[in-house]
mmCIF file with all atom_site columns, C-alpha atoms in Angstrom:
data_model
loop_
_atom_site.group_PDB
_atom_site.id
_atom_site.type_symbol
_atom_site.label_atom_id
_atom_site.label_alt_id
_atom_site.label_comp_id
_atom_site.label_asym_id
_atom_site.label_entity_id
_atom_site.label_seq_id
_atom_site.pdbx_PDB_ins_code
_atom_site.Cartn_x
_atom_site.Cartn_y
_atom_site.Cartn_z
_atom_site.occupancy
_atom_site.B_iso_or_equiv
_atom_site.pdbx_formal_charge
_atom_site.auth_seq_id
_atom_site.auth_comp_id
_atom_site.auth_asym_id
_atom_site.auth_atom_id
_atom_site.pdbx_PDB_model_num
ATOM 1   C CA . MET A 1 1   ? 32.162 -17.862 20.787  1.00 52.00 ? 1   MET A CA 1
ATOM 2   C CA . LEU A 1 2   ? 28.877 -19.719 20.953  1.00 64.00 ? 2   LEU A CA 1
ATOM 3   C CA . GLU A 1 3   ? 26.976 -16.429 21.179  1.00 69.00 ? 3   GLU A CA 1
ATOM 4   C CA . ASN A 1 4   ? 28.173 -15.612 17.620  1.00 82.00 ? 4   ASN A CA 1
ATOM 5   C CA . LEU A 1 5   ? 26.367 -18.652 16.212  1.00 87.00 ? 5   LEU A CA 1
ATOM 6   C CA . ILE A 1 6   ? 23.174 -17.683 14.360  1.00 91.00 ? 6   ILE A CA 1
ATOM 7   C CA . ILE A 1 7   ? 20.619 -20.339 13.448  1.00 93.00 ? 7   ILE A CA 1
ATOM 8   C CA . LYS A 1 8   ? 17.841 -19.447 11.018  1.00 94.00 ? 8   LYS A CA 1
ATOM 9   C CA . ASN A 1 9   ? 15.177 -22.149 11.138  1.00 96.00 ? 9   ASN A CA 1
ATOM 10  C CA . ASN A 1 10  ? 13.171 -22.648 7.938   1.00 96.00 ? 10  ASN A CA 1
ATOM 11  C CA . PHE A 1 11  ? 15.470 -20.301 6.010   1.00 95.00 ? 11  PHE A CA 1
ATOM 12  C CA . ILE A 1 12  ? 14.127 -21.982 2.875   1.00 94.00 ? 12  ILE A CA 1
ATOM 13  C CA . THR A 1 13  ? 11.220 -24.413 2.636   1.00 95.00 ? 13  THR A CA 1
ATOM 14  C CA . LYS A 1 14  ? 11.768 -28.165 2.767   1.00 96.00 ? 14  LYS A CA 1
ATOM 15  C CA . LYS A 1 15  ? 10.386 -28.372 -0.778  1.00 94.00 ? 15  LYS A CA 1
ATOM 16  C CA . THR A 1 16  ? 12.960 -25.830 -2.008  1.00 92.00 ? 16  THR A CA 1
ATOM 17  C CA . ALA A 1 17  ? 15.730 -27.641 -0.115  1.00 95.00 ? 17  ALA A CA 1
ATOM 18  C CA . ASP A 1 18  ? 14.684 -30.957 -1.716  1.00 95.00 ? 18  ASP A CA 1
ATOM 19  C CA . PHE A 1 19  ? 14.745 -29.386 -5.182  1.00 90.00 ? 19  PHE A CA 1
ATOM 20  C CA . ILE A 1 20  ? 18.194 -27.832 -4.648  1.00 90.00 ? 20  ILE A CA 1
ATOM 21  C CA . ASN A 1 21  ? 19.533 -31.079 -3.194  1.00 93.00 ? 21  ASN A CA 1
ATOM 22  C CA . CYS A 1 22  ? 18.307 -33.170 -6.158  1.00 91.00 ? 22  CYS A CA 1
ATOM 23  C CA . PHE A 1 23  ? 19.511 -30.603 -8.671  1.00 85.00 ? 23  PHE A CA 1
ATOM 24  C CA . PHE A 1 24  ? 23.084 -30.402 -7.348  1.00 86.00 ? 24  PHE A CA 1
ATOM 25  C CA . ARG A 1 25  ? 23.411 -34.035 -6.237  1.00 88.00 ? 25  ARG A CA 1
ATOM 26  C CA . SER A 1 26  ? 23.550 -35.113 -9.876  1.00 86.00 ? 26  SER A CA 1
ATOM 27  C CA . LYS A 1 27  ? 26.490 -32.761 -10.484 1.00 84.00 ? 27  LYS A CA 1
ATOM 28  C CA . CYS A 1 28  ? 28.686 -34.045 -7.611  1.00 86.00 ? 28  CYS A CA 1
ATOM 29  C CA . ILE A 1 29  ? 32.127 -35.456 -8.124  1.00 86.00 ? 29  ILE A CA 1
ATOM 30  C CA . LEU A 1 30  ? 34.330 -37.309 -5.653  1.00 86.00 ? 30  LEU A CA 1
ATOM 31  C CA . ASN A 1 31  ? 37.101 -34.996 -4.483  1.00 84.00 ? 31  ASN A CA 1
ATOM 32  C CA . PRO A 1 32  ? 40.595 -36.200 -3.463  1.00 82.00 ? 32  PRO A CA 1
ATOM 33  C CA . SER A 1 33  ? 39.503 -36.304 0.212   1.00 81.00 ? 33  SER A CA 1
ATOM 34  C CA . GLY A 1 34  ? 36.774 -38.812 -0.650  1.00 82.00 ? 34  GLY A CA 1
ATOM 35  C CA . PHE A 1 35  ? 33.851 -36.395 -0.262  1.00 84.00 ? 35  PHE A CA 1
ATOM 36  C CA . LEU A 1 36  ? 31.178 -35.785 -2.852  1.00 87.00 ? 36  LEU A CA 1
ATOM 37  C CA . ASN A 1 37  ? 30.998 -32.110 -3.697  1.00 85.00 ? 37  ASN A CA 1
ATOM 38  C CA . TYR A 1 38  ? 30.339 -29.574 -6.372  1.00 82.00 ? 38  TYR A CA 1
ATOM 39  C CA . THR A 1 39  ? 32.309 -26.332 -6.238  1.00 78.00 ? 39  THR A CA 1
ATOM 40  C CA . PHE A 1 40  ? 30.935 -23.193 -7.833  1.00 70.00 ? 40  PHE A CA 1
ATOM 41  C CA . ASP A 1 41  ? 33.192 -20.741 -9.622  1.00 62.00 ? 41  ASP A CA 1
ATOM 42  C CA . LEU A 1 42  ? 30.923 -17.725 -9.740  1.00 59.00 ? 42  LEU A CA 1
ATOM 43  C CA . ASN A 1 43  ? 33.625 -15.624 -11.382 1.00 58.00 ? 43  ASN A CA 1
ATOM 44  C CA . ASP A 1 44  ? 33.350 -17.784 -14.498 1.00 55.00 ? 44  ASP A CA 1
ATOM 45  C CA . THR A 1 45  ? 29.610 -18.034 -15.125 1.00 54.00 ? 45  THR A CA 1
ATOM 46  C CA . LYS A 1 46  ? 29.997 -19.607 -18.579 1.00 53.00 ? 46  LYS A CA 1
ATOM 47  C CA . TYR A 1 47  ? 30.098 -22.968 -16.762 1.00 49.00 ? 47  TYR A CA 1
ATOM 48  C CA . LEU A 1 48  ? 26.814 -22.344 -14.957 1.00 55.00 ? 48  LEU A CA 1
ATOM 49  C CA . ASP A 1 49  ? 23.585 -23.034 -16.798 1.00 59.00 ? 49  ASP A CA 1
ATOM 50  C CA . ASP A 1 50  ? 20.785 -20.480 -16.433 1.00 62.00 ? 50  ASP A CA 1
ATOM 51  C CA . LEU A 1 51  ? 18.819 -22.391 -13.802 1.00 65.00 ? 51  LEU A CA 1
ATOM 52  C CA . GLU A 1 52  ? 21.894 -23.143 -11.711 1.00 68.00 ? 52  GLU A CA 1
ATOM 53  C CA . SER A 1 53  ? 23.120 -19.561 -11.929 1.00 69.00 ? 53  SER A CA 1
ATOM 54  C CA . CYS A 1 54  ? 19.725 -18.236 -10.855 1.00 77.00 ? 54  CYS A CA 1
ATOM 55  C CA . ILE A 1 55  ? 19.476 -20.635 -7.883  1.00 77.00 ? 55  ILE A CA 1
ATOM 56  C CA . VAL A 1 56  ? 22.987 -19.872 -6.670  1.00 75.00 ? 56  VAL A CA 1
ATOM 57  C CA . LYS A 1 57  ? 22.667 -16.098 -7.024  1.00 78.00 ? 57  LYS A CA 1
ATOM 58  C CA . ASP A 1 58  ? 19.278 -16.011 -5.271  1.00 84.00 ? 58  ASP A CA 1
ATOM 59  C CA . LEU A 1 59  ? 20.546 -18.136 -2.369  1.00 84.00 ? 59  LEU A CA 1
ATOM 60  C CA . ILE A 1 60  ? 23.648 -15.986 -1.980  1.00 82.00 ? 60  ILE A CA 1
ATOM 61  C CA . LYS A 1 61  ? 21.550 -12.801 -1.959  1.00 86.00 ? 61  LYS A CA 1
ATOM 62  C CA . MET A 1 62  ? 19.217 -14.253 0.692   1.00 89.00 ? 62  MET A CA 1
ATOM 63  C CA . ILE A 1 63  ? 22.102 -15.361 2.898   1.00 88.00 ? 63  ILE A CA 1
ATOM 64  C CA . ILE A 1 64  ? 24.018 -12.091 2.528   1.00 87.00 ? 64  ILE A CA 1
ATOM 65  C CA . SER A 1 65  ? 20.874 -10.125 3.444   1.00 91.00 ? 65  SER A CA 1
ATOM 66  C CA . SER A 1 66  ? 20.314 -12.278 6.507   1.00 90.00 ? 66  SER A CA 1
ATOM 67  C CA . ILE A 1 67  ? 23.937 -12.027 7.681   1.00 87.00 ? 67  ILE A CA 1
ATOM 68  C CA . CYS A 1 68  ? 23.920 -8.253  7.170   1.00 87.00 ? 68  CYS A CA 1
ATOM 69  C CA . PHE A 1 69  ? 20.690 -7.912  9.138   1.00 90.00 ? 69  PHE A CA 1
ATOM 70  C CA . GLU A 1 70  ? 21.905 -10.105 12.004  1.00 86.00 ? 70  GLU A CA 1
ATOM 71  C CA . ILE A 1 71  ? 25.355 -8.519  12.438  1.00 83.00 ? 71  ILE A CA 1
ATOM 72  C CA . GLY A 1 72  ? 24.538 -4.980  11.319  1.00 85.00 ? 72  GLY A CA 1
ATOM 73  C CA . LEU A 1 73  ? 26.581 -4.707  8.120   1.00 82.00 ? 73  LEU A CA 1
ATOM 74  C CA . GLN A 1 74  ? 25.871 -3.062  4.791   1.00 84.00 ? 74  GLN A CA 1
ATOM 75  C CA . LYS A 1 75  ? 25.520 -5.520  1.894   1.00 81.00 ? 75  LYS A CA 1
ATOM 76  C CA . ASN A 1 76  ? 28.489 -4.008  0.046   1.00 82.00 ? 76  ASN A CA 1
ATOM 77  C CA . LYS A 1 77  ? 30.746 -4.983  2.988   1.00 82.00 ? 77  LYS A CA 1
ATOM 78  C CA . ILE A 1 78  ? 30.350 -8.732  2.349   1.00 84.00 ? 78  ILE A CA 1
ATOM 79  C CA . ILE A 1 79  ? 31.872 -10.504 -0.623  1.00 81.00 ? 79  ILE A CA 1
ATOM 80  C CA . LEU A 1 80  ? 31.655 -14.145 -1.623  1.00 80.00 ? 80  LEU A CA 1
ATOM 81  C CA . LYS A 1 81  ? 34.865 -16.098 -1.065  1.00 79.00 ? 81  LYS A CA 1
ATOM 82  C CA . HIS A 1 82  ? 33.861 -19.678 -1.931  1.00 79.00 ? 82  HIS A CA 1
ATOM 83  C CA . PHE A 1 83  ? 30.681 -21.689 -2.464  1.00 82.00 ? 83  PHE A CA 1
ATOM 84  C CA . LEU A 1 84  ? 30.183 -25.438 -2.616  1.00 86.00 ? 84  LEU A CA 1
ATOM 85  C CA . TYR A 1 85  ? 27.620 -28.204 -2.329  1.00 90.00 ? 85  TYR A CA 1
ATOM 86  C CA . GLN A 1 86  ? 28.792 -31.086 -0.151  1.00 94.00 ? 86  GLN A CA 1
ATOM 87  C CA . VAL A 1 87  ? 27.464 -34.560 0.598   1.00 95.00 ? 87  VAL A CA 1
ATOM 88  C CA . LEU A 1 88  ? 28.770 -36.594 3.504   1.00 95.00 ? 88  LEU A CA 1
ATOM 89  C CA . LEU A 1 89  ? 28.119 -40.273 2.848   1.00 95.00 ? 89  LEU A CA 1
ATOM 90  C CA . GLU A 1 90  ? 27.454 -42.919 5.462   1.00 96.00 ? 90  GLU A CA 1
ATOM 91  C CA . GLY A 1 91  ? 30.593 -43.355 7.587   1.00 96.00 ? 91  GLY A CA 1
ATOM 92  C CA . GLN A 1 92  ? 32.051 -39.931 6.747   1.00 95.00 ? 92  GLN A CA 1
ATOM 93  C CA . GLU A 1 93  ? 32.710 -37.099 9.173   1.00 95.00 ? 93  GLU A CA 1
ATOM 94  C CA . LEU A 1 94  ? 34.566 -33.802 9.277   1.00 92.00 ? 94  LEU A CA 1
ATOM 95  C CA . GLY A 1 95  ? 37.198 -33.506 11.981  1.00 90.00 ? 95  GLY A CA 1
ATOM 96  C CA . TYR A 1 96  ? 37.887 -30.587 14.281  1.00 86.00 ? 96  TYR A CA 1
ATOM 97  C CA . HIS A 1 97  ? 38.691 -27.496 12.209  1.00 84.00 ? 97  HIS A CA 1
ATOM 98  C CA . ASN A 1 98  ? 38.016 -23.837 11.672  1.00 81.00 ? 98  ASN A CA 1
ATOM 99  C CA . ASP A 1 99  ? 37.199 -22.314 8.338   1.00 79.00 ? 99  ASP A CA 1
ATOM 100 C CA . ALA A 1 100 ? 40.108 -19.881 8.515   1.00 71.00 ? 100 ALA A CA 1
ATOM 101 C CA . SER A 1 101 ? 42.449 -22.822 7.925   1.00 62.00 ? 101 SER A CA 1
ATOM 102 C CA . SER A 1 102 ? 40.859 -23.227 4.481   1.00 60.00 ? 102 SER A CA 1
ATOM 103 C CA . PHE A 1 103 ? 41.997 -19.748 3.483   1.00 57.00 ? 103 PHE A CA 1
ATOM 104 C CA . SER A 1 104 ? 44.454 -18.020 5.804   1.00 53.00 ? 104 SER A CA 1
ATOM 105 C CA . LEU A 1 105 ? 44.769 -17.685 9.544   1.00 49.00 ? 105 LEU A CA 1
ATOM 106 C CA . ASP A 1 106 ? 43.751 -14.030 9.396   1.00 54.00 ? 106 ASP A CA 1
ATOM 107 C CA . TYR A 1 107 ? 40.480 -14.830 7.616   1.00 57.00 ? 107 TYR A CA 1
ATOM 108 C CA . SER A 1 108 ? 37.821 -12.527 9.024   1.00 62.00 ? 108 SER A CA 1
ATOM 109 C CA . GLY A 1 109 ? 34.750 -13.645 7.162   1.00 80.00 ? 109 GLY A CA 1
ATOM 110 C CA . TYR A 1 110 ? 31.598 -15.585 7.841   1.00 86.00 ? 110 TYR A CA 1
ATOM 111 C CA . SER A 1 111 ? 30.613 -19.126 7.016   1.00 89.00 ? 111 SER A CA 1
ATOM 112 C CA . ALA A 1 112 ? 27.052 -20.125 6.175   1.00 92.00 ? 112 ALA A CA 1
ATOM 113 C CA . LEU A 1 113 ? 25.743 -23.693 6.142   1.00 94.00 ? 113 LEU A CA 1
ATOM 114 C CA . LEU A 1 114 ? 22.424 -24.302 4.404   1.00 96.00 ? 114 LEU A CA 1
ATOM 115 C CA . TYR A 1 115 ? 21.055 -27.766 5.171   1.00 98.00 ? 115 TYR A CA 1
ATOM 116 C CA . LEU A 1 116 ? 19.309 -29.503 2.279   1.00 97.00 ? 116 LEU A CA 1
ATOM 117 C CA . ASN A 1 117 ? 18.112 -32.660 4.009   1.00 98.00 ? 117 ASN A CA 1
ATOM 118 C CA . ASP A 1 118 ? 17.583 -34.152 7.437   1.00 97.00 ? 118 ASP A CA 1
ATOM 119 C CA . ASN A 1 119 ? 16.817 -37.793 6.611   1.00 97.00 ? 119 ASN A CA 1
ATOM 120 C CA . TYR A 1 120 ? 20.097 -39.144 7.962   1.00 98.00 ? 120 TYR A CA 1
ATOM 121 C CA . GLU A 1 121 ? 21.350 -40.371 11.333  1.00 98.00 ? 121 GLU A CA 1
ATOM 122 C CA . GLY A 1 122 ? 24.390 -38.831 13.009  1.00 98.00 ? 122 GLY A CA 1
ATOM 123 C CA . GLY A 1 123 ? 26.107 -35.999 11.146  1.00 97.00 ? 123 GLY A CA 1
ATOM 124 C CA . GLU A 1 124 ? 25.496 -33.424 13.880  1.00 97.00 ? 124 GLU A CA 1
ATOM 125 C CA . ILE A 1 125 ? 27.652 -30.309 13.819  1.00 95.00 ? 125 ILE A CA 1
ATOM 126 C CA . LEU A 1 126 ? 29.538 -29.471 17.017  1.00 93.00 ? 126 LEU A CA 1
ATOM 127 C CA . PHE A 1 127 ? 30.734 -25.963 17.839  1.00 90.00 ? 127 PHE A CA 1
ATOM 128 C CA . TYR A 1 128 ? 33.497 -25.723 20.455  1.00 86.00 ? 128 TYR A CA 1
ATOM 129 C CA . ASN A 1 129 ? 34.720 -23.031 22.797  1.00 77.00 ? 129 ASN A CA 1
ATOM 130 C CA . LYS A 1 130 ? 38.195 -22.904 21.169  1.00 64.00 ? 130 LYS A CA 1
ATOM 131 C CA . LYS A 1 131 ? 39.541 -26.256 22.415  1.00 58.00 ? 131 LYS A CA 1
ATOM 132 C CA . TYR A 1 132 ? 38.562 -29.661 21.034  1.00 54.00 ? 132 TYR A CA 1
ATOM 133 C CA . ASP A 1 133 ? 38.662 -31.335 24.448  1.00 57.00 ? 133 ASP A CA 1
ATOM 134 C CA . ASP A 1 134 ? 36.650 -28.540 26.086  1.00 57.00 ? 134 ASP A CA 1
ATOM 135 C CA . ASP A 1 135 ? 33.308 -29.678 27.501  1.00 67.00 ? 135 ASP A CA 1
ATOM 136 C CA . SER A 1 136 ? 31.856 -26.363 26.403  1.00 75.00 ? 136 SER A CA 1
ATOM 137 C CA . TYR A 1 137 ? 30.338 -27.139 23.024  1.00 83.00 ? 137 TYR A CA 1
ATOM 138 C CA . ILE A 1 138 ? 26.941 -27.345 21.431  1.00 89.00 ? 138 ILE A CA 1
ATOM 139 C CA . LYS A 1 139 ? 25.699 -30.120 19.172  1.00 93.00 ? 139 LYS A CA 1
ATOM 140 C CA . ILE A 1 140 ? 23.149 -29.293 16.484  1.00 95.00 ? 140 ILE A CA 1
ATOM 141 C CA . LYS A 1 141 ? 21.284 -31.406 13.961  1.00 96.00 ? 141 LYS A CA 1
ATOM 142 C CA . PRO A 1 142 ? 19.525 -28.839 11.761  1.00 95.00 ? 142 PRO A CA 1
ATOM 143 C CA . ASN A 1 143 ? 16.370 -29.548 9.820   1.00 98.00 ? 143 ASN A CA 1
ATOM 144 C CA . SER A 1 144 ? 16.175 -29.406 6.052   1.00 98.00 ? 144 SER A CA 1
ATOM 145 C CA . GLY A 1 145 ? 16.010 -25.735 5.042   1.00 97.00 ? 145 GLY A CA 1
ATOM 146 C CA . ASP A 1 146 ? 17.775 -24.385 8.148   1.00 97.00 ? 146 ASP A CA 1
ATOM 147 C CA . CYS A 1 147 ? 20.781 -22.095 7.786   1.00 96.00 ? 147 CYS A CA 1
ATOM 148 C CA . ILE A 1 148 ? 23.580 -21.575 10.309  1.00 95.00 ? 148 ILE A CA 1
ATOM 149 C CA . PHE A 1 149 ? 26.107 -18.799 10.055  1.00 90.00 ? 149 PHE A CA 1
ATOM 150 C CA . PHE A 1 150 ? 29.032 -17.837 12.213  1.00 89.00 ? 150 PHE A CA 1
ATOM 151 C CA . PRO A 1 151 ? 32.410 -16.094 12.030  1.00 86.00 ? 151 PRO A CA 1
ATOM 152 C CA . GLY A 1 152 ? 34.736 -18.399 10.112  1.00 81.00 ? 152 GLY A CA 1
ATOM 153 C CA . ASP A 1 153 ? 37.846 -17.318 11.969  1.00 78.00 ? 153 ASP A CA 1
ATOM 154 C CA . SER A 1 154 ? 40.184 -19.406 14.098  1.00 75.00 ? 154 SER A CA 1
ATOM 155 C CA . ASP A 1 155 ? 38.140 -18.617 17.234  1.00 78.00 ? 155 ASP A CA 1
ATOM 156 C CA . HIS A 1 156 ? 35.194 -20.676 15.941  1.00 82.00 ? 156 HIS A CA 1
ATOM 157 C CA . PRO A 1 157 ? 36.254 -24.333 15.664  1.00 85.00 ? 157 PRO A CA 1
ATOM 158 C CA . HIS A 1 158 ? 33.729 -27.027 14.810  1.00 89.00 ? 158 HIS A CA 1
ATOM 159 C CA . SER A 1 159 ? 33.415 -30.613 13.594  1.00 92.00 ? 159 SER A CA 1
ATOM 160 C CA . VAL A 1 160 ? 30.767 -32.899 12.108  1.00 95.00 ? 160 VAL A CA 1
ATOM 161 C CA . ASN A 1 161 ? 29.978 -36.253 13.694  1.00 96.00 ? 161 ASN A CA 1
ATOM 162 C CA . LYS A 1 162 ? 30.088 -39.388 11.579  1.00 97.00 ? 162 LYS A CA 1
ATOM 163 C CA . VAL A 1 163 ? 27.023 -39.956 9.406   1.00 97.00 ? 163 VAL A CA 1
ATOM 164 C CA . LYS A 1 164 ? 25.643 -43.248 10.699  1.00 98.00 ? 164 LYS A CA 1
ATOM 165 C CA . LYS A 1 165 ? 22.919 -43.784 8.111   1.00 98.00 ? 165 LYS A CA 1
ATOM 166 C CA . GLY A 1 166 ? 21.992 -41.978 4.900   1.00 97.00 ? 166 GLY A CA 1
ATOM 167 C CA . GLU A 1 167 ? 23.631 -38.920 3.338   1.00 96.00 ? 167 GLU A CA 1
ATOM 168 C CA . ARG A 1 168 ? 24.007 -35.385 4.744   1.00 97.00 ? 168 ARG A CA 1
ATOM 169 C CA . SER A 1 169 ? 23.755 -32.639 2.109   1.00 97.00 ? 169 SER A CA 1
ATOM 170 C CA . SER A 1 170 ? 24.482 -28.963 2.556   1.00 96.00 ? 170 SER A CA 1
ATOM 171 C CA . LEU A 1 171 ? 25.580 -25.826 0.785   1.00 92.00 ? 171 LEU A CA 1
ATOM 172 C CA . ILE A 1 172 ? 28.673 -24.294 2.358   1.00 90.00 ? 172 ILE A CA 1
ATOM 173 C CA . ILE A 1 173 ? 29.292 -20.636 1.664   1.00 87.00 ? 173 ILE A CA 1
ATOM 174 C CA . PHE A 1 174 ? 32.301 -18.587 2.775   1.00 86.00 ? 174 PHE A CA 1
ATOM 175 C CA . PHE A 1 175 ? 32.174 -14.773 2.824   1.00 85.00 ? 175 PHE A CA 1
ATOM 176 C CA . ASP A 1 176 ? 34.774 -12.135 3.535   1.00 83.00 ? 176 ASP A CA 1
ATOM 177 C CA . ILE A 1 177 ? 34.066 -8.852  5.279   1.00 81.00 ? 177 ILE A CA 1
ATOM 178 C CA . VAL A 1 178 ? 35.564 -5.811  3.559   1.00 79.00 ? 178 VAL A CA 1
ATOM 179 C CA . GLY A 1 179 ? 37.737 -3.677  5.809   1.00 71.00 ? 179 GLY A CA 1
ATOM 180 C CA . LYS A 1 180 ? 37.746 -6.054  8.800   1.00 59.00 ? 180 LYS A CA 1
ATOM 181 C CA . GLN A 1 181 ? 41.093 -7.253  10.094  1.00 46.00 ? 181 GLN A CA 1
#
C-alpha cells in the first residue's frame, strides 16, 4: 500500500499556495461536521467567478497530468469526482478512514491532497497498511505547495492527527479512473 503513495514536493510554489489559501479561505463555510470547507461544483460554473474558475481548472489540469505521468495513464482516463478546500482548525483531526467510504466501496479512483500552508503544529497525515492498529504506517507533514496522491480505495486508509496550533489548509481532489474496476 505505502508504495502507491506519491509525494510531489514543491508541486506549486509557496507564494502560489499562499495566494490560493487566502483566496479560498474567505469563501469557507462551517459544514455540519464542524469543519471549514468550500466545495466546488465544477459542473455548474455559473457559481464560479472567472479568477476562481481559472485557478481551479489550472490546478486540476496540473494534478491530472502529474497523476497520469506517475501511474502511466492517458489524461482522458481520469475524470474529476469531487473537489474541495478544507481547513482544519486548532483541535480538529480526521479519524481513520479511506476515501472510498465517501463514495462507494468499489471506488477505484485517486485522491490528491495539495497543501496550502505549513505554519501549524500537529496535523500530520498518517497512511496505514490496511489496519488502524498496525505499526506499519508512515507519518507525513508536507510543506506548503506539496501534493500527495494515492489510490482512494478501501486498501489505502489514512487519518490526520489533531492540529495542535494554527490552521491546516489543503485542497482535496477526488478522481475516478475510467474503465477500472
